Amino acid sequence: MALSAIRGYIEIFHSRQRTQAHLDYRSPAAFMQRFYLTDRCLANPLRPPTNSD
């Protein structure tokens, strides 16, 4: 039980929230969020408006 609580703390608060130098001083969670948002935007770029007269 205690070991499980310690692992949970390390995984959530230490590993995901702590900023990392190799991630441009962002937390792993923030880095992944930005990565997926950028990836999604690149996969579905906005189309320029067209004249539908």
PDB file of N, CA and C in Angstrom:
ATOM      1  N   MET A   1       0.831  -1.194   0.000  1.00  0.00           N
ATOM      2  CA  MET A   1       0.000   0.000   0.000  1.00  0.00           C
ATOM      3  C   MET A   1       0.878   1.261   0.000  1.00  0.00           C
ATOM      4  N   ALA A   2       1.842   1.325   0.881  1.00  0.00           N
ATOM      5  CA  ALA A   2       2.710   2.506   0.956  1.00  0.00           C
ATOM      6  C   ALA A   2       3.558   2.629  -0.309  1.00  0.00           C
ATOM      7  N   LEU A   3       4.038   1.496  -0.814  1.00  0.00           N
ATOM      8  CA  LEU A   3       4.850   1.514  -2.028  1.00  0.00           C
ATOM      9  C   LEU A   3       4.030   2.026  -3.214  1.00  0.00           C
ATOM     10  N   SER A   4       2.788   1.631  -3.275  1.00  0.00           N
ATOM     11  CA  SER A   4       1.894   2.097  -4.332  1.00  0.00           C
ATOM     12  C   SER A   4       1.682   3.607  -4.237  1.00  0.00           C
ATOM     13  N   ALA A   5       1.519   4.123  -3.034  1.00  0.00           N
ATOM     14  CA  ALA A   5       1.332   5.561  -2.832  1.00  0.00           C
ATOM     15  C   ALA A   5       2.584   6.337  -3.236  1.00  0.00           C
ATOM     16  N   ILE A   6       3.744   5.800  -2.911  1.00  0.00           N
ATOM     17  CA  ILE A   6       5.007   6.458  -3.273  1.00  0.00           C
ATOM     18  C   ILE A   6       5.177   6.477  -4.788  1.00  0.00           C
ATOM     19  N   ARG A   7       4.887   5.355  -5.433  1.00  0.00           N
ATOM     20  CA  ARG A   7       4.988   5.297  -6.898  1.00  0.00           C
ATOM     21  C   ARG A   7       4.019   6.280  -7.547  1.00  0.00           C
ATOM     22  N   GLY A   8       2.816   6.372  -7.010  1.00  0.00           N
ATOM     23  CA  GLY A   8       1.837   7.323  -7.534  1.00  0.00           C
ATOM     24  C   GLY A   8       2.317   8.754  -7.405  1.00  0.00           C
ATOM     25  N   TYR A   9       2.900   9.086  -6.256  1.00  0.00           N
ATOM     26  CA  TYR A   9       3.428  10.439  -6.044  1.00  0.00           C
ATOM     27  C   TYR A   9       4.536  10.753  -7.046  1.00  0.00           C
ATOM     28  N   ILE A  10       5.464   9.828  -7.184  1.00  0.00           N
ATOM     29  CA  ILE A  10       6.594  10.054  -8.094  1.00  0.00           C
ATOM     30  C   ILE A  10       6.098  10.219  -9.522  1.00  0.00           C
ATOM     31  N   GLU A  11       5.182   9.368  -9.940  1.00  0.00           N
ATOM     32  CA  GLU A  11       4.677   9.425 -11.310  1.00  0.00           C
ATOM     33  C   GLU A  11       3.919  10.717 -11.585  1.00  0.00           C
ATOM     34  N   ILE A  12       3.054  11.112 -10.685  1.00  0.00           N
ATOM     35  CA  ILE A  12       2.191  12.268 -10.942  1.00  0.00           C
ATOM     36  C   ILE A  12       2.887  13.592 -10.654  1.00  0.00           C
ATOM     37  N   PHE A  13       3.421  13.748  -9.468  1.00  0.00           N
ATOM     38  CA  PHE A  13       3.941  15.055  -9.065  1.00  0.00           C
ATOM     39  C   PHE A  13       5.390  15.285  -9.462  1.00  0.00           C
ATOM     40  N   HIS A  14       6.215  14.273  -9.356  1.00  0.00           N
ATOM     41  CA  HIS A  14       7.637  14.471  -9.643  1.00  0.00           C
ATOM     42  C   HIS A  14       7.918  14.354 -11.139  1.00  0.00           C
ATOM     43  N   SER A  15       7.524  13.271 -11.737  1.00  0.00           N
ATOM     44  CA  SER A  15       7.891  13.012 -13.128  1.00  0.00           C
ATOM     45  C   SER A  15       7.124  13.864 -14.124  1.00  0.00           C
ATOM     46  N   ARG A  16       5.820  14.032 -13.924  1.00  0.00           N
ATOM     47  CA  ARG A  16       5.016  14.759 -14.909  1.00  0.00           C
ATOM     48  C   ARG A  16       5.043  16.266 -14.717  1.00  0.00           C
ATOM     49  N   GLN A  17       5.213  16.731 -13.493  1.00  0.00           N
ATOM     50  CA  GLN A  17       5.095  18.156 -13.213  1.00  0.00           C
ATOM     51  C   GLN A  17       6.434  18.888 -13.186  1.00  0.00           C
ATOM     52  N   ARG A  18       7.519  18.173 -12.899  1.00  0.00           N
ATOM     53  CA  ARG A  18       8.823  18.813 -12.795  1.00  0.00           C
ATOM     54  C   ARG A  18       9.313  19.235 -14.172  1.00  0.00           C
ATOM     55  N   THR A  19       9.821  20.450 -14.284  1.00  0.00           N
ATOM     56  CA  THR A  19      10.318  20.915 -15.578  1.00  0.00           C
ATOM     57  C   THR A  19      11.620  20.200 -15.926  1.00  0.00           C
ATOM     58  N   GLN A  20      11.840  20.033 -17.210  1.00  0.00           N
ATOM     59  CA  GLN A  20      13.005  19.316 -17.703  1.00  0.00           C
ATOM     60  C   GLN A  20      13.784  20.230 -18.647  1.00  0.00           C
ATOM     61  N   ALA A  21      15.086  20.271 -18.491  1.00  0.00           N
ATOM     62  CA  ALA A  21      15.918  21.118 -19.347  1.00  0.00           C
ATOM     63  C   ALA A  21      15.855  20.666 -20.805  1.00  0.00           C
ATOM     64  N   HIS A  22      15.860  19.358 -21.042  1.00  0.00           N
ATOM     65  CA  HIS A  22      15.848  18.871 -22.423  1.00  0.00           C
ATOM     66  C   HIS A  22      14.478  19.007 -23.093  1.00  0.00           C
ATOM     67  N   LEU A  23      13.467  19.433 -22.341  1.00  0.00           N
ATOM     68  CA  LEU A  23      12.139  19.700 -22.910  1.00  0.00           C
ATOM     69  C   LEU A  23      11.876  21.200 -22.962  1.00  0.00           C
ATOM     70  N   ASP A  24      12.936  21.982 -23.070  1.00  0.00           N
ATOM     71  CA  ASP A  24      12.845  23.446 -23.121  1.00  0.00           C
ATOM     72  C   ASP A  24      12.195  23.992 -21.854  1.00  0.00           C
ATOM     73  N   TYR A  25      12.564  23.403 -20.733  1.00  0.00           N
ATOM     74  CA  TYR A  25      12.101  23.811 -19.397  1.00  0.00           C
ATOM     75  C   TYR A  25      10.580  23.772 -19.267  1.00  0.00           C
ATOM     76  N   ARG A  26       9.972  22.772 -19.875  1.00  0.00           N
ATOM     77  CA  ARG A  26       8.546  22.497 -19.693  1.00  0.00           C
ATOM     78  C   ARG A  26       8.407  21.167 -18.982  1.00  0.00           C
ATOM     79  N   SER A  27       7.281  20.970 -18.345  1.00  0.00           N
ATOM     80  CA  SER A  27       7.027  19.673 -17.728  1.00  0.00           C
ATOM     81  C   SER A  27       6.732  18.668 -18.837  1.00  0.00           C
ATOM     82  N   PRO A  28       6.963  17.381 -18.588  1.00  0.00           N
ATOM     83  CA  PRO A  28       6.638  16.385 -19.608  1.00  0.00           C
ATOM     84  C   PRO A  28       5.178  16.450 -20.047  1.00  0.00           C
ATOM     85  N   ALA A  29       4.267  16.711 -19.114  1.00  0.00           N
ATOM     86  CA  ALA A  29       2.847  16.802 -19.466  1.00  0.00           C
ATOM     87  C   ALA A  29       2.595  17.990 -20.395  1.00  0.00           C
ATOM     88  N   ALA A  30       3.188  19.141 -20.108  1.00  0.00           N
ATOM     89  CA  ALA A  30       3.017  20.325 -20.957  1.00  0.00           C
ATOM     90  C   ALA A  30       3.669  20.117 -22.321  1.00  0.00           C
ATOM     91  N   PHE A  31       4.817  19.446 -22.345  1.00  0.00           N
ATOM     92  CA  PHE A  31       5.506  19.170 -23.600  1.00  0.00           C
ATOM     93  C   PHE A  31       4.655  18.283 -24.498  1.00  0.00           C
ATOM     94  N   MET A  32       4.087  17.217 -23.926  1.00  0.00           N
ATOM     95  CA  MET A  32       3.265  16.306 -24.711  1.00  0.00           C
ATOM     96  C   MET A  32       1.990  16.989 -25.188  1.00  0.00           C
ATOM     97  N   GLN A  33       1.391  17.818 -24.353  1.00  0.00           N
ATOM     98  CA  GLN A  33       0.186  18.531 -24.757  1.00  0.00           C
ATOM     99  C   GLN A  33       0.494  19.432 -25.953  1.00  0.00           C
ATOM    100  N   ARG A  34       1.584  20.162 -25.869  1.00  0.00           N
ATOM    101  CA  ARG A  34       1.954  21.051 -26.976  1.00  0.00           C
ATOM    102  C   ARG A  34       2.303  20.250 -28.226  1.00  0.00           C
ATOM    103  N   PHE A  35       2.980  19.121 -28.045  1.00  0.00           N
ATOM    104  CA  PHE A  35       3.342  18.263 -29.173  1.00  0.00           C
ATOM    105  C   PHE A  35       2.098  17.791 -29.912  1.00  0.00           C
ATOM    106  N   TYR A  36       1.120  17.289 -29.171  1.00  0.00           N
ATOM    107  CA  TYR A  36      -0.083  16.771 -29.820  1.00  0.00           C
ATOM    108  C   TYR A  36      -0.927  17.878 -30.433  1.00  0.00           C
ATOM    109  N   LEU A  37      -0.977  19.046 -29.820  1.00  0.00           N
ATOM    110  CA  LEU A  37      -1.707  20.162 -30.417  1.00  0.00           C
ATOM    111  C   LEU A  37      -1.043  20.604 -31.715  1.00  0.00           C
ATOM    112  N   THR A  38       0.281  20.693 -31.717  1.00  0.00           N
ATOM    113  CA  THR A  38       1.018  21.076 -32.921  1.00  0.00           C
ATOM    114  C   THR A  38       0.859  20.025 -34.002  1.00  0.00           C
ATOM    115  N   ASP A  39       0.950  18.752 -33.626  1.00  0.00           N
ATOM    116  CA  ASP A  39       0.811  17.652 -34.568  1.00  0.00           C
ATOM    117  C   ASP A  39      -0.578  17.664 -35.195  1.00  0.00           C
ATOM    118  N   ARG A  40      -1.598  17.913 -34.397  1.00  0.00           N
ATOM    119  CA  ARG A  40      -2.971  17.945 -34.897  1.00  0.00           C
ATOM    120  C   ARG A  40      -3.165  19.129 -35.848  1.00  0.00           C
ATOM    121  N   CYS A  41      -2.573  20.263 -35.530  1.00  0.00           N
ATOM    122  CA  CYS A  41      -2.697  21.441 -36.394  1.00  0.00           C
ATOM    123  C   CYS A  41      -1.984  21.220 -37.724  1.00  0.00           C
ATOM    124  N   LEU A  42      -0.852  20.542 -37.696  1.00  0.00           N
ATOM    125  CA  LEU A  42      -0.133  20.276 -38.935  1.00  0.00           C
ATOM    126  C   LEU A  42      -0.865  19.262 -39.799  1.00  0.00           C
ATOM    127  N   ALA A  43      -1.547  18.312 -39.163  1.00  0.00           N
ATOM    128  CA  ALA A  43      -2.273  17.292 -39.906  1.00  0.00           C
ATOM    129  C   ALA A  43      -3.538  17.858 -40.549  1.00  0.00           C
ATOM    130  N   ASN A  44      -4.151  18.862 -39.938  1.00  0.00           N
ATOM    131  CA  ASN A  44      -5.388  19.454 -40.442  1.00  0.00           C
ATOM    132  C   ASN A  44      -5.252  20.970 -40.544  1.00  0.00           C
ATOM    133  N   PRO A  45      -4.452  21.450 -41.488  1.00  0.00           N
ATOM    134  CA  PRO A  45      -4.280  22.907 -41.573  1.00  0.00           C
ATOM    135  C   PRO A  45      -5.581  23.584 -41.995  1.00  0.00           C
ATOM    136  N   LEU A  46      -5.731  24.801 -41.582  1.00  0.00           N
ATOM    137  CA  LEU A  46      -6.909  25.568 -41.977  1.00  0.00           C
ATOM    138  C   LEU A  46      -6.800  25.929 -43.449  1.00  0.00           C
ATOM    139  N   ARG A  47      -7.889  25.796 -44.126  1.00  0.00           N
ATOM    140  CA  ARG A  47      -7.893  26.148 -45.542  1.00  0.00           C
ATOM    141  C   ARG A  47      -8.158  27.640 -45.691  1.00  0.00           C
ATOM    142  N   PRO A  48      -7.534  28.262 -46.669  1.00  0.00           N
ATOM    143  CA  PRO A  48      -7.821  29.685 -46.885  1.00  0.00           C
ATOM    144  C   PRO A  48      -9.260  29.848 -47.367  1.00  0.00           C
ATOM    145  N   PRO A  49      -9.877  30.963 -47.065  1.00  0.00           N
ATOM    146  CA  PRO A  49     -11.253  31.164 -47.511  1.00  0.00           C
ATOM    147  C   PRO A  49     -11.331  31.228 -49.034  1.00  0.00           C
ATOM    148  N   THR A  50     -12.416  30.701 -49.572  1.00  0.00           N
ATOM    149  CA  THR A  50     -12.616  30.727 -51.020  1.00  0.00           C
ATOM    150  C   THR A  50     -13.846  31.556 -51.342  1.00  0.00           C
ATOM    151  N   ASN A  51     -13.865  32.108 -52.530  1.00  0.00           N
ATOM    152  CA  ASN A  51     -15.036  32.867 -52.983  1.00  0.00           C
ATOM    153  C   ASN A  51     -16.052  31.887 -53.551  1.00  0.00           C
ATOM    154  N   SER A  52     -17.205  31.820 -52.957  1.00  0.00           N
ATOM    155  CA  SER A  52     -18.237  30.899 -53.434  1.00  0.00           C
ATOM    156  C   SER A  52     -19.407  31.672 -54.034  1.00  0.00           C
ATOM    157  N   ASP A  53     -19.083  32.626 -54.888  1.00  0.00           N
ATOM    158  CA  ASP A  53     -20.125  33.450 -55.522  1.00  0.00           C
ATOM    159  C   ASP A  53     -20.791  32.700 -56.637  1.00  0.00           C
TER     160      ASP A  53
END
